[in-house]
Tab-separated table of C-alpha atoms in Angstrom:
chain	number	residue	atom	x	y	z
D	16	MET	CA	68.017	-80.386	12.642
D	17	THR	CA	69.993	-77.248	13.461
D	18	ILE	CA	69.038	-73.642	12.829
D	19	HIS	CA	71.766	-71.012	12.900
D	20	SER	CA	71.146	-67.303	13.430
D	21	ASP	CA	72.696	-64.155	14.761
D	22	GLN	CA	71.925	-63.018	18.300
D	23	GLY	CA	68.964	-60.862	17.321
D	24	ILE	CA	66.371	-60.348	20.046
D	25	GLN	CA	63.752	-62.294	18.090
D	26	TYR	CA	65.990	-65.388	18.154
D	27	GLN	CA	66.533	-65.092	21.908
D	28	SER	CA	62.853	-64.741	22.798
D	29	ASN	CA	61.286	-67.429	24.959
D	30	PRO	CA	58.423	-68.201	22.512
D	31	TYR	CA	60.902	-68.727	19.646
D	32	ARG	CA	63.219	-70.909	21.716
D	33	HIS	CA	60.265	-72.904	23.064
D	34	ALA	CA	59.020	-73.544	19.505
D	35	LEU	CA	62.461	-74.836	18.517
D	36	ARG	CA	62.623	-77.188	21.503
D	37	LYS	CA	59.075	-78.395	20.827
D	38	HIS	CA	60.100	-79.404	17.298
D	39	LYS	CA	63.449	-80.849	18.452
D	40	VAL	CA	65.479	-78.220	16.589
D	41	PHE	CA	68.940	-77.379	17.940
D	42	GLN	CA	69.619	-73.650	18.090
D	43	SER	CA	73.028	-72.325	17.073
D	44	MET	CA	73.950	-68.645	17.317
D	45	SER	CA	76.838	-66.586	16.049
D	46	ARG	CA	79.209	-65.264	18.646
D	47	ARG	CA	78.531	-61.721	19.777
D	48	ALA	CA	79.912	-59.085	17.370
D	49	THR	CA	81.084	-61.754	14.910
D	50	CYS	CA	79.065	-61.170	11.770
D	51	HIS	CA	81.302	-63.452	9.701
D	52	ASP	CA	79.968	-66.587	11.431
D	53	ASN	CA	76.787	-66.391	9.393
D	54	ALA	CA	78.042	-64.563	6.293
D	55	ALA	CA	77.369	-67.400	3.843
D	56	MET	CA	73.733	-67.731	4.882
D	57	GLU	CA	73.217	-63.961	4.999
D	58	SER	CA	74.513	-63.814	1.423
D	59	PHE	CA	72.260	-66.705	0.342
D	60	PHE	CA	69.136	-65.095	1.807
D	61	HIS	CA	70.009	-61.737	0.244
D	62	ILE	CA	70.352	-63.354	-3.197
D	63	MET	CA	67.064	-65.207	-2.671
D	64	LYS	CA	65.206	-62.033	-1.680
D	65	VAL	CA	66.574	-60.064	-4.635
D	66	GLU	CA	65.972	-62.781	-7.237
D	67	MET	CA	62.474	-63.530	-5.925
D	68	ASN	CA	61.620	-59.804	-6.016
D	69	TYR	CA	60.854	-60.130	-2.312
D	70	PHE	CA	61.152	-56.393	-1.738
D	71	THR	CA	58.597	-55.464	-4.422
D	72	HIS	CA	56.381	-58.538	-4.807
D	73	HIS	CA	53.540	-59.208	-2.374
D	74	PHE	CA	52.466	-62.772	-1.626
D	75	ASP	CA	48.800	-63.033	-0.662
D	76	THR	CA	49.233	-66.172	1.416
D	77	LYS	CA	51.938	-68.014	3.299
D	78	LYS	CA	51.309	-70.969	0.964
D	79	GLN	CA	52.190	-68.812	-2.071
D	80	LEU	CA	55.385	-67.624	-0.400
D	81	VAL	CA	56.449	-71.150	0.595
D	82	LYS	CA	55.745	-72.436	-2.941
D	83	ALA	CA	57.782	-69.603	-4.483
D	84	MET	CA	60.666	-70.224	-2.065
D	85	LYS	CA	60.722	-73.964	-2.817
D	86	GLU	CA	60.735	-73.273	-6.554
D	87	TRP	CA	63.554	-70.741	-6.214
D	88	ILE	CA	65.656	-73.077	-4.044
D	89	GLY	CA	65.191	-75.791	-6.686
D	90	TYR	CA	66.326	-73.324	-9.347
D	91	TYR	CA	69.276	-72.197	-7.203
D	92	ASN	CA	70.516	-75.751	-6.620
D	93	GLU	CA	69.720	-77.359	-9.973
D	94	ASP	CA	69.835	-74.669	-12.678
D	95	ARG	CA	71.681	-71.562	-11.460
D	96	ILE	CA	75.230	-71.728	-12.816
D	97	ARG	CA	77.864	-70.277	-10.492
D	98	HIS	CA	81.176	-68.834	-11.657
D	99	LYS	CA	82.707	-69.679	-8.248
D	100	LEU	CA	81.751	-73.324	-8.816
D	101	LYS	CA	83.653	-73.511	-12.115
D	102	GLY	CA	80.550	-72.912	-14.233
D	103	LEU	CA	78.526	-75.639	-12.536
D	104	THR	CA	75.310	-75.614	-10.554
D	105	PRO	CA	75.587	-76.413	-6.827
D	106	ILE	CA	74.202	-79.934	-7.413
D	107	GLN	CA	76.654	-80.595	-10.257
D	108	TYR	CA	79.562	-79.286	-8.193
D	109	ARG	CA	78.622	-81.441	-5.196
D	110	ASN	CA	78.194	-84.546	-7.360
D	111	GLN	CA	81.548	-83.920	-9.035
D	112	ALA	CA	83.259	-83.538	-5.657
D	113	LEU	CA	81.617	-86.711	-4.344
D	114	SER	CA	82.625	-88.714	-7.416
D	115	LYS	CA	86.274	-87.765	-6.817
D	116	MET	CA	86.049	-89.135	-3.277
D	117	ILE	CA	84.988	-92.591	-4.426
C-alpha cells in the first residue's frame, strides 16, 4: 500500500514514518513547492469534507467517523453522478472503460 501526502511537518515526523513502516506502507510525498502533485486527492478530500458536513458536524467517536466516511465513499463511487465522467458514477465509468479494453 502507498500513502501520498504533501511535505507537511506531520508527515515527516518520526512517529508517523515509524507507524507507516510498521504497517508496511510506502510513503510518497509531493515535491517541494509543487502543489499540483496531489491536487486530485486534495480536491477529493475537500468534496468529502463539505458533503459530509465535516466542518459543522461533530462525531462523538472515531467509529462513527469511520462509518460515515465508508458510507460516503460508497456513495461517491456507486451513486454520485459526475458530469466530467459523461453522466456516470465512478464505478460505471471504470467498468465502461474496462469493457472497451477487452
